Short mmCIF file of C-alpha atoms and ligand atoms in Angstrom, two decimals:
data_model
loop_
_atom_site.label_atom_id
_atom_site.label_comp_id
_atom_site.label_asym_id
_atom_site.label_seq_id
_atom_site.Cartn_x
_atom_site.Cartn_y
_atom_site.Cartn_z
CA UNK A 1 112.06 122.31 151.06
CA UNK A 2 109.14 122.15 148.31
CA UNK A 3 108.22 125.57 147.03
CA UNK A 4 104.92 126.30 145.78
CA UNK A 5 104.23 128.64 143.44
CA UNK A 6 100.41 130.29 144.19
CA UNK A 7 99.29 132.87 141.68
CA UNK A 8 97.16 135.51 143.80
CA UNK A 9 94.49 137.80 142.30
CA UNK A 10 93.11 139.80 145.33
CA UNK A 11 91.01 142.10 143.10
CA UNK A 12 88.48 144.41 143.93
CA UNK A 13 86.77 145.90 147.19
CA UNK A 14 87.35 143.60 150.57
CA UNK A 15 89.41 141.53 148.33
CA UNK A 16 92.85 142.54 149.40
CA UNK A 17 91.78 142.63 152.93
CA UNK A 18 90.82 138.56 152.96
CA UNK A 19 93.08 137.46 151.26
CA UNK A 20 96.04 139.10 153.42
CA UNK A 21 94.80 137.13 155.78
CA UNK A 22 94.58 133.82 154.08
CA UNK A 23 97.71 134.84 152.97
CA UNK A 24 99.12 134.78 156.66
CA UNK A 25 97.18 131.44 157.46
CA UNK A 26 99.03 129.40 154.57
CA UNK A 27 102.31 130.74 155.14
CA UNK A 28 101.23 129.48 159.00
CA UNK A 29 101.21 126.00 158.24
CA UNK A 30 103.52 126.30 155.38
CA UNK A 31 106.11 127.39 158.26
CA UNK A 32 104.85 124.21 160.49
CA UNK A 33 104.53 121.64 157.96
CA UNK A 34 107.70 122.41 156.12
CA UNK A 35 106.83 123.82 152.71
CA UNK A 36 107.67 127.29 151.25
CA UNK A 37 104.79 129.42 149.27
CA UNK A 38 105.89 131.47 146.67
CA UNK A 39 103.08 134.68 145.67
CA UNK A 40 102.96 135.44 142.32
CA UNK A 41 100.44 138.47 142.77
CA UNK A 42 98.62 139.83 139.88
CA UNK A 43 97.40 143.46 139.81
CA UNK A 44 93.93 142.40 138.13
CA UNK A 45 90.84 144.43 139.22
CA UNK A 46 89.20 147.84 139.30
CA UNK A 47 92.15 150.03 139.57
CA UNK A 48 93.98 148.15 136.63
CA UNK A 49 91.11 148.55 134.36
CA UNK A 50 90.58 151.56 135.57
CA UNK A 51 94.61 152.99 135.52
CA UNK A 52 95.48 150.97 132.17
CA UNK A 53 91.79 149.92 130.35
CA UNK A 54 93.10 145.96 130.60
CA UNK A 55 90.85 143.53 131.85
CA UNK A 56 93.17 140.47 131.70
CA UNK A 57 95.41 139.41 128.36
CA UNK A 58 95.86 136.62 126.81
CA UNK A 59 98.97 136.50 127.46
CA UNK A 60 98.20 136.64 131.38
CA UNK A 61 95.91 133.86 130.59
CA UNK A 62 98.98 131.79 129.75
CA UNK A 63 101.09 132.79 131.95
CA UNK A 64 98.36 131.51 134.82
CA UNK A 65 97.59 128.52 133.29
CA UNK A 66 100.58 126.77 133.91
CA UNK A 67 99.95 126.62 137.84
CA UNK A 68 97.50 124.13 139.21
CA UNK A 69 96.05 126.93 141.53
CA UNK A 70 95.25 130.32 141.72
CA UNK A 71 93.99 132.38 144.70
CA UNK A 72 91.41 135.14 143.96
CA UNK A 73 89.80 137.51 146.08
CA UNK A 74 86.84 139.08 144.63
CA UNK A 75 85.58 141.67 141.62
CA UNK A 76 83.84 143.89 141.34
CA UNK A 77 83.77 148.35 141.88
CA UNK A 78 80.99 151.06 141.67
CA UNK A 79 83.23 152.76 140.13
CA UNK A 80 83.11 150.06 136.78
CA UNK A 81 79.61 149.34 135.40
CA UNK A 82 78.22 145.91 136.25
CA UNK A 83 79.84 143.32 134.55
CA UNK A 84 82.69 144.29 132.63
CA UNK A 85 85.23 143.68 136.14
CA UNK A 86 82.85 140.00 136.66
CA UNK A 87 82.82 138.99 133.30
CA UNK A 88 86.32 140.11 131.83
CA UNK A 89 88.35 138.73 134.40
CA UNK A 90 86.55 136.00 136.99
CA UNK A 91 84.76 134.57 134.21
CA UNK A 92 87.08 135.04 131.82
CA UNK A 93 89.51 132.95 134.30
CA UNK A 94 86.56 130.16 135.26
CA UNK A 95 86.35 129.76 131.11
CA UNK A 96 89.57 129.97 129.74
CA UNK A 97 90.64 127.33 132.11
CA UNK A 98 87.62 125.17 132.00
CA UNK A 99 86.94 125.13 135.45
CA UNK A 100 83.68 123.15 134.72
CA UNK A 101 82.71 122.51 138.56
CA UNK A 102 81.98 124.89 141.42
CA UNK A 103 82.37 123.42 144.49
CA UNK A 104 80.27 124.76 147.20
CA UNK A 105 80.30 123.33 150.50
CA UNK A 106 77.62 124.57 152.94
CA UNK A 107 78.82 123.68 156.55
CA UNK A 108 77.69 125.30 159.67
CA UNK A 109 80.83 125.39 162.31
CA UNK A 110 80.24 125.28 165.47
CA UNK A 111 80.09 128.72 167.46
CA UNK A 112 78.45 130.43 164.34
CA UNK A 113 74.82 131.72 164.72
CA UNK A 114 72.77 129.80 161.95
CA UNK A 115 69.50 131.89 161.05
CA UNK A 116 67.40 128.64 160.63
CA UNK A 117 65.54 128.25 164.06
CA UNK A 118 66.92 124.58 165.93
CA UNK A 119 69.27 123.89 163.34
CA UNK A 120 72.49 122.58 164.89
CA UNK A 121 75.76 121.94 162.96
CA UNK A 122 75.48 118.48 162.48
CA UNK A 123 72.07 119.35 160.08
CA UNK A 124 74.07 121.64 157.85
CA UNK A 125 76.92 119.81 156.05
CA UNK A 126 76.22 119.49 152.30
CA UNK A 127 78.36 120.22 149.41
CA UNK A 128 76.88 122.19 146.02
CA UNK A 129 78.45 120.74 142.52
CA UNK A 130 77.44 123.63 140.21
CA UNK A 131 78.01 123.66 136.83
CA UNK A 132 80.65 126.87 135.99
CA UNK A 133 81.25 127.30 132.38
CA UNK A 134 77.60 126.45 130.44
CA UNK A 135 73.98 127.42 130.91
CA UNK A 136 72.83 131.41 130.84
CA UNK A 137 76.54 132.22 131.43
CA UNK A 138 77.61 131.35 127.88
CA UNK A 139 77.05 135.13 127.06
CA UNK A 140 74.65 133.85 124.27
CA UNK A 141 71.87 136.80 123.67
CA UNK A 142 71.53 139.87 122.11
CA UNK A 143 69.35 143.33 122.20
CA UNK A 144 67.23 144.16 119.15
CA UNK A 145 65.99 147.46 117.86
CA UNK A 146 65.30 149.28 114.64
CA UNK A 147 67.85 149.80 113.02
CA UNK A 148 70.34 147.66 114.55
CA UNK A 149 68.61 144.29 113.53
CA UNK A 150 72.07 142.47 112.74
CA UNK A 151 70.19 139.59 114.39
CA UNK A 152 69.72 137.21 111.87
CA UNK A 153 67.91 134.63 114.27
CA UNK A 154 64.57 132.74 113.46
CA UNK A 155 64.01 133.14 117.05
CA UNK A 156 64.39 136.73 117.53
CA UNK A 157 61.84 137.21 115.06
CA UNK A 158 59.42 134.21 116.48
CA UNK A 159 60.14 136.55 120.04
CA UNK A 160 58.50 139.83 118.05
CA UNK A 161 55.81 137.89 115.83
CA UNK A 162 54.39 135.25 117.44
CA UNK A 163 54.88 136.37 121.24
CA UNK A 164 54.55 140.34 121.44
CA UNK A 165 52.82 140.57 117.96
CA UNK A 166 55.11 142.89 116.50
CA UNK A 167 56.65 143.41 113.26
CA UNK A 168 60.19 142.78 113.43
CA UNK A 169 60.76 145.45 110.73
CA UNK A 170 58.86 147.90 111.68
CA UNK A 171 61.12 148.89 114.67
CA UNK A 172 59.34 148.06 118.13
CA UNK A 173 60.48 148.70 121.37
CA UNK A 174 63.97 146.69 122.17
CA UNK A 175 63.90 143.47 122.69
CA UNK A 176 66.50 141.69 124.62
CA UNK A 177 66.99 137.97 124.83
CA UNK A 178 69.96 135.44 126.56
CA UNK A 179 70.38 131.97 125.87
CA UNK A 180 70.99 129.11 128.20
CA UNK A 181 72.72 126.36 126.49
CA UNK A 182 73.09 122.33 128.35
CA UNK A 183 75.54 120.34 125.86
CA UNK A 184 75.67 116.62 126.63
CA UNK A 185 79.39 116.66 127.19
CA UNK A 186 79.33 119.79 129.51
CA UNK A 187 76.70 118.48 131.64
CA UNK A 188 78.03 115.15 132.04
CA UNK A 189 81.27 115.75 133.26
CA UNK A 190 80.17 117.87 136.19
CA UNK A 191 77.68 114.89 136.49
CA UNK A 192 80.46 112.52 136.78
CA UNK A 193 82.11 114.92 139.20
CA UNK A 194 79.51 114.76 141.67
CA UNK A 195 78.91 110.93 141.94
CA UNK A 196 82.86 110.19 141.76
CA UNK A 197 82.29 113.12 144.61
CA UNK A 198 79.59 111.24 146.72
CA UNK A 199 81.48 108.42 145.86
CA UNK A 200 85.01 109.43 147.57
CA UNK A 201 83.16 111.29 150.45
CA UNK A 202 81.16 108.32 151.47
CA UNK A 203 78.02 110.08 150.55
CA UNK A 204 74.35 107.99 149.77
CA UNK A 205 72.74 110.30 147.91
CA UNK A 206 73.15 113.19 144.87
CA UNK A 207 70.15 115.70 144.22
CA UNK A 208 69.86 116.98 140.92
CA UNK A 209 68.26 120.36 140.71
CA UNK A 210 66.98 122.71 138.09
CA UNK A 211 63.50 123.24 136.60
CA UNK A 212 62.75 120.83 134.05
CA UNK A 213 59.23 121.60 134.71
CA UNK A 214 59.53 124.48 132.44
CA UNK A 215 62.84 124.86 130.62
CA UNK A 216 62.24 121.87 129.35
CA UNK A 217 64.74 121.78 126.58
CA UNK A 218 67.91 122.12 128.58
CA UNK A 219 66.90 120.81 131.93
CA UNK A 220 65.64 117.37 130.36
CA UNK A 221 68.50 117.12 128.49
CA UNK A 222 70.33 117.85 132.51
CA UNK A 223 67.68 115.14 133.78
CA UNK A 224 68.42 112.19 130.99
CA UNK A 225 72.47 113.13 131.89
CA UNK A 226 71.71 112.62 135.28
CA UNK A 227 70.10 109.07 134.77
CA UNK A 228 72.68 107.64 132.28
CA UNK A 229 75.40 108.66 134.56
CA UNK A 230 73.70 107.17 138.05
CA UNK A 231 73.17 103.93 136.20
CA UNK A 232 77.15 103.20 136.53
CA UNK A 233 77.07 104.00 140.45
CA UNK A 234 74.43 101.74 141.81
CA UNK A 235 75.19 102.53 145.28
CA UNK A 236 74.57 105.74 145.47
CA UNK A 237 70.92 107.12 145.46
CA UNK A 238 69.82 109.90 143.40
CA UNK A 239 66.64 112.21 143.20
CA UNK A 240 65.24 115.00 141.31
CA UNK A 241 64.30 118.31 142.45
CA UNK A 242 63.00 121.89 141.33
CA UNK A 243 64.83 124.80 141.91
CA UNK A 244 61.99 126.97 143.45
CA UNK A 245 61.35 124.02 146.23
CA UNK A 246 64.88 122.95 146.54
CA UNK A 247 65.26 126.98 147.59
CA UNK A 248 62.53 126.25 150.45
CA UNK A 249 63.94 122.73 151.39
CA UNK A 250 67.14 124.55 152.12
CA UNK A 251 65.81 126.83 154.98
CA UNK A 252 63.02 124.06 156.07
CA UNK A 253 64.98 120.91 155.79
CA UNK A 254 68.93 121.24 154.98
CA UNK A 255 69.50 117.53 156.55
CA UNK A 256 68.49 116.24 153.94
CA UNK A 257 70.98 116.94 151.33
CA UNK A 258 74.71 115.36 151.30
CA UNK A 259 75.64 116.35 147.52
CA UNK A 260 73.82 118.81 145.22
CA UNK A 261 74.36 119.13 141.68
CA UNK A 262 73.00 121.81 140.04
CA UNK A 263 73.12 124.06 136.58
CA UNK A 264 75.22 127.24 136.38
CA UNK A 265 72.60 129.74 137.03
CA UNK A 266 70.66 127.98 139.75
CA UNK A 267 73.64 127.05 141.64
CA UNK A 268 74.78 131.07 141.64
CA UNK A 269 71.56 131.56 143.71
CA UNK A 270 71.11 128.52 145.76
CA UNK A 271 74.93 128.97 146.87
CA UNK A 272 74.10 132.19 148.71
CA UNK A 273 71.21 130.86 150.30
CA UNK A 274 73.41 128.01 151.45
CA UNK A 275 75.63 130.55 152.49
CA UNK A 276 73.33 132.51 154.81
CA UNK A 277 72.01 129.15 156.85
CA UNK A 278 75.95 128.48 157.54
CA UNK A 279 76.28 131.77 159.18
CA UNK A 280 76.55 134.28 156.21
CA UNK A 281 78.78 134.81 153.27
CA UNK A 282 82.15 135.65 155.52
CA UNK A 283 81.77 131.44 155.70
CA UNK A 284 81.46 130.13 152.01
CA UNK A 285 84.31 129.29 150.24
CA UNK A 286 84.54 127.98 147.06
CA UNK A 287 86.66 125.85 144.42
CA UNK A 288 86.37 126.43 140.55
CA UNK A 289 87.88 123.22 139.70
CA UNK A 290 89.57 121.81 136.63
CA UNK A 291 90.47 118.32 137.68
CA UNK A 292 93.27 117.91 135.09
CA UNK A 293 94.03 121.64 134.74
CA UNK A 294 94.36 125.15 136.45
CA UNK A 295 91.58 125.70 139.03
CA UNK A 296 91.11 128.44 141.14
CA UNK A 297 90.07 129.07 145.03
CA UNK A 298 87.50 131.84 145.75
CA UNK A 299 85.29 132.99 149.10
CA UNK A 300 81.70 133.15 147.36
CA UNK A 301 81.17 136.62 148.31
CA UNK A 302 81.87 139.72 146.16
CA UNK A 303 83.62 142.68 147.07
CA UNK A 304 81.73 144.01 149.37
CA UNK A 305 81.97 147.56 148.89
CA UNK A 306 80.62 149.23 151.30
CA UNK A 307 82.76 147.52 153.82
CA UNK A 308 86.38 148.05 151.67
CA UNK A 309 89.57 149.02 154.03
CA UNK A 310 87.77 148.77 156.85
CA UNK A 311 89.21 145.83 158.34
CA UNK A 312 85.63 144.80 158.87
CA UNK A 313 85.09 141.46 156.66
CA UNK A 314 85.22 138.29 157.62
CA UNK A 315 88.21 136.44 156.29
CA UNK A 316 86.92 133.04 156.88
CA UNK A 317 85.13 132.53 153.86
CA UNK A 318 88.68 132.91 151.87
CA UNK A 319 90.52 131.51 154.67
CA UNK A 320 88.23 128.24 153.77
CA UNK A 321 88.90 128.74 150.26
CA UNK A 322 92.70 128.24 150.88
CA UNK A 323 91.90 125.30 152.56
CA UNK A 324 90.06 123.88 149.46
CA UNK A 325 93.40 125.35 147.67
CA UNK A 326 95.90 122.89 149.37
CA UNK A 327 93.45 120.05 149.12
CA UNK A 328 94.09 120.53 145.36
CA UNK A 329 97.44 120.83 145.19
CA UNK A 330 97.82 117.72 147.35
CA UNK A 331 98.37 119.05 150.91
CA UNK A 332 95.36 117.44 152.69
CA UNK A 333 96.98 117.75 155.65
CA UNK A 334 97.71 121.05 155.85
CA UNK A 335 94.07 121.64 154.53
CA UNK A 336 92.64 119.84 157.24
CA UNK A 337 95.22 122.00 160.00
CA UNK A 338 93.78 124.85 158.76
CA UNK A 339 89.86 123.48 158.86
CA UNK A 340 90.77 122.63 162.53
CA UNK A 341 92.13 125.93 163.12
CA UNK A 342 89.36 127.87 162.11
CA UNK A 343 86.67 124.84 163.94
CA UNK A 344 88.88 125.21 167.58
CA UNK A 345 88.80 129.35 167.22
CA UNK A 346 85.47 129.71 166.01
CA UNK A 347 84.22 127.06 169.15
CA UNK A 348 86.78 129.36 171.52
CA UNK A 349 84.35 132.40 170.23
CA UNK A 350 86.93 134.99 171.18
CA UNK A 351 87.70 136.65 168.07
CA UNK A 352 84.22 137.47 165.58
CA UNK A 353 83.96 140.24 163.29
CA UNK A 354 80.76 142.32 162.94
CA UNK A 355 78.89 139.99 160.71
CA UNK A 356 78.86 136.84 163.42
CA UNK A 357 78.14 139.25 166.55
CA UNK A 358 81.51 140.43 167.38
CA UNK A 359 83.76 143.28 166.65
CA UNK A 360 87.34 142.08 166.21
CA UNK A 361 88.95 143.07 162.96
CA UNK A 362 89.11 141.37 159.40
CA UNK A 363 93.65 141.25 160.56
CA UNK A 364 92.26 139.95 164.62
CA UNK A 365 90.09 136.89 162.77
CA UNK A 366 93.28 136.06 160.60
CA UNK A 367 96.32 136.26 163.24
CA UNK A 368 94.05 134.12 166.11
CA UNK A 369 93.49 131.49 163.01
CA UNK A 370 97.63 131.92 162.18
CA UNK A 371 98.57 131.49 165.66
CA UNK A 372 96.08 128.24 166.20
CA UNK A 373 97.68 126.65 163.07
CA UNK A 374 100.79 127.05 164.50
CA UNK A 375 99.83 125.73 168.12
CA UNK A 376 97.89 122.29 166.68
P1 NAD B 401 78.75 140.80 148.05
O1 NAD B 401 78.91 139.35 148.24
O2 NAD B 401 79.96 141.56 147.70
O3 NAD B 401 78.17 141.45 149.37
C1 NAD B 401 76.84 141.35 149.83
C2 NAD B 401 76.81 141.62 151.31
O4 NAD B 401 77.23 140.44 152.00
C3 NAD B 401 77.76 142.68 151.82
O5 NAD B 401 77.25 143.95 151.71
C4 NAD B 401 77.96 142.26 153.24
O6 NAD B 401 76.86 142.64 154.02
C5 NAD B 401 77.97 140.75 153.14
N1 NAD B 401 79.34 140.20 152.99
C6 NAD B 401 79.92 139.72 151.87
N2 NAD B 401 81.14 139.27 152.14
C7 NAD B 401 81.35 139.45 153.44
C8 NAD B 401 82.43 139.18 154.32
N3 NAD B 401 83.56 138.60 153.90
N4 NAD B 401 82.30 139.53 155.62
C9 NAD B 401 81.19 140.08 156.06
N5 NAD B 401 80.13 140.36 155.31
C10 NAD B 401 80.20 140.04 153.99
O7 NAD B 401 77.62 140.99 146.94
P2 NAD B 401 77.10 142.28 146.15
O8 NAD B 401 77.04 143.45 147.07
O9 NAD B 401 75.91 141.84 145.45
O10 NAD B 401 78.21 142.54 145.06
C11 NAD B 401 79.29 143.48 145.21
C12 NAD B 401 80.22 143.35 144.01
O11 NAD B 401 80.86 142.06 144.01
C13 NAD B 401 79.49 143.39 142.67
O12 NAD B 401 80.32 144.10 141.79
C14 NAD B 401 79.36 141.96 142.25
O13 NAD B 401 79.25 141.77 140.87
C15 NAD B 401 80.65 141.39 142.77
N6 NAD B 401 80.68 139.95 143.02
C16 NAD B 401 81.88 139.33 142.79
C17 NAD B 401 82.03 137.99 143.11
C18 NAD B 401 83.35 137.36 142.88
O14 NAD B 401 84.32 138.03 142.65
N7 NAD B 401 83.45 136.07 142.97
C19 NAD B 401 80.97 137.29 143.69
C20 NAD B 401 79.75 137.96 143.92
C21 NAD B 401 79.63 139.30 143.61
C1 IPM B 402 79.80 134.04 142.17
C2 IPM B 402 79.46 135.38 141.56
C3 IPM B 402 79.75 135.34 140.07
C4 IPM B 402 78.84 134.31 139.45
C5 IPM B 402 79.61 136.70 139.36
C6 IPM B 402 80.32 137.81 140.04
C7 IPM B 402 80.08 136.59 137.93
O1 IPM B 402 78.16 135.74 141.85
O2 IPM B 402 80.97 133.63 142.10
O3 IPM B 402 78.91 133.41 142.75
O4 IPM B 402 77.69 134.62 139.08
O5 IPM B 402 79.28 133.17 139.30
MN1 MN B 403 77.19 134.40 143.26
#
């Protein structure tokens, strides 16, 4: 029997408490299709920082990135200040393997509530390409004050002089400034992705979003990357939109969109809204995706904290994201078992947790979805 090996970082808050149960759901229809799963768990999170003062080594780093998939829960504790959990380990991961697209799918199943007024499953089935490792999350940026100008940028200064009218030198009030940064190369492969995407998924159409209207520097250079790469895939239509509308067109119209590629930044904040019109963020899973290296399986949502060891959360969202998991790792049919699983028990309505209008436990959601893999 094949073994695989599945590095597991549940992580902070709800974390643990999903991905037990996506846990259980693999090992489901690892036991009925005749594979084994091998854990590798990884202590990462909160109460490692917290115990120990690690984020994540380097030599952890290594050690991950010679699987082809890792399963993470979420980060993030009160307890840390904001950031340092986000940044020093999920980032840290999405970067140090190059996991340069975030696929997104937004699909409403059957038997979940949508908020969006006479929208029906069939009108919400999209996927979101978003760009993961350039943009405003290059950690480009800086804050200035007196005394600790070791900013030797023109622009910093341009920021006091020409647009507050202050004198650099003379020690104003801090200043604080973050750069987003497009490069060709980074924007084209995610391009790529998403028309080889539409391409493979039978899709017409890719929508470019971001807001060349007024970064104009990066987002034209987005726009031209857009165009040169659409020229070599004549059959499949592409348009441009704005963020701020494309935020609107979500609620009002989501029919409309089959595959949206989208900036770092933007696609952060689009990807909840998605979220909520396909029942809430106990529903989104995603894929940070390295095509030719390590990539890594994630539900959207955080940690949740105000809901941790309650057995509350919905598992879904992570229980999607292992789906996405053995997609990449080349068990598409065990991907799609599980997909049906959670379609036939969602549509059977029995077993919801709170967010979805029921009260059945984070463990009820996860064992129903087990047992229906195992009954298909
Ligand atoms: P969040 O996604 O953790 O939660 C927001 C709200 O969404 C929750 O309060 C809850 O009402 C709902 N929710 C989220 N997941 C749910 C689930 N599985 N079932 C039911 N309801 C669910 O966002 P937040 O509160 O802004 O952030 C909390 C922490 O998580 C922060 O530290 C943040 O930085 C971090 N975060 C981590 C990730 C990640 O690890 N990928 C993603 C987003 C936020
Ligand atoms: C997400 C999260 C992360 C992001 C944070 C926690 C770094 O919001 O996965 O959507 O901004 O990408
Ligand atoms: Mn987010």
């Amino acid at each position: 029997m094949v073994t695989y090996k599945i590095p597991v970082i549940a992580g902070d808050g709800i974390g643990p408490e999903v991905i037990a149960e996506g846990k259980k759901v693999l090992e489901a229809v690892a036991e009925v299709d005749g594979f084994n799963i091998e854990w590798i768990d990884y202590p990462h999170g909160a109460e490692h920082y917290l115990a120990t003062g690690e984020l994540i080594s380097e030599d952890t780093l290594k050690e991950l990135k010679k699987y082809k998939a890792i399963y993470l829960g979420a980060l993030g504790d009160p307890r840390v200040e904001p950031g340092i959990l986000e940044l020093g380990i999920l980032l840290k991961i999405r970067f140090y393997m190059d996991e340069y697209v975030n696929l997104r799918p937004v699909k409403l199943y059957e038997g979940v509530p949508t908020p969006l007024k006479d929208k029906k499953p069939s009108d919400i089935q999209f996927f979101v390409i978003r760009e993961n490792t350039e943009d405003f999350y290059i950690g480009l940026g800086g804050n200035v004050k007196k005394g600790k100008t070791r900013h030797n940028l023109e622009l910093v200064r341009e920021l006091y002089n020409v647009r507050f009218g202050l004198d650099i030198e003379s020690g104003a009030d801090e200043i604080a400034y973050q750069l987003g940064v497009i490069s060709k190369q980074g924007a084209r492969r995610v391009i790529e992705y998403a028309f080889e995407f539409a391409k493979k998924h039978n899709k017409s159409k890719v929508t470019s979003v971001d807001k060349a209207n007024v970064l104009t520097h990066v987002y034209s250079l987005w726009r031209r990357t857009v165009e040169e790469v659409a020229k070599n895939y004549p059959n499949i239509k592409y348009e441009f939109a704005f963020v701020d509308a494309t935020a609107m067109w979500f609620v009002k119209n989501p029919e409309w969109y089959e595959v949206v590629v989208t900036p770092n930044l933007f696609g952060d904040i689009l990807t909840d809204l998605g979220a909520m019109i396909q029942g809430g963020l106990g529903f989104a899973p995603g894929g940070n995706i390295n095509p030719k290296g390590t990539s890594m399986f994630e539900p959207i949502h955080g940690s949740a904290p105000k809901y941790k060891g309650l057995n509350k959360a919905n598992p879904i969202a992570t229980i999607l994201a292992g789906c996405l998991l053995l997609e990449d790792i080349g068990l598409e049919r065990s991907a799609l078992k599980v997909e049906r699983a959670v379609e036939e028990v969602l549509r059977e309505g029995k077993v919801k947790t709170y967010d979805f209008g029921g009260n059945s436990k984070t463990s009820e959601v996860g064992d129903a979805i087990a047992k229906k893999v195992k009954e298909l």
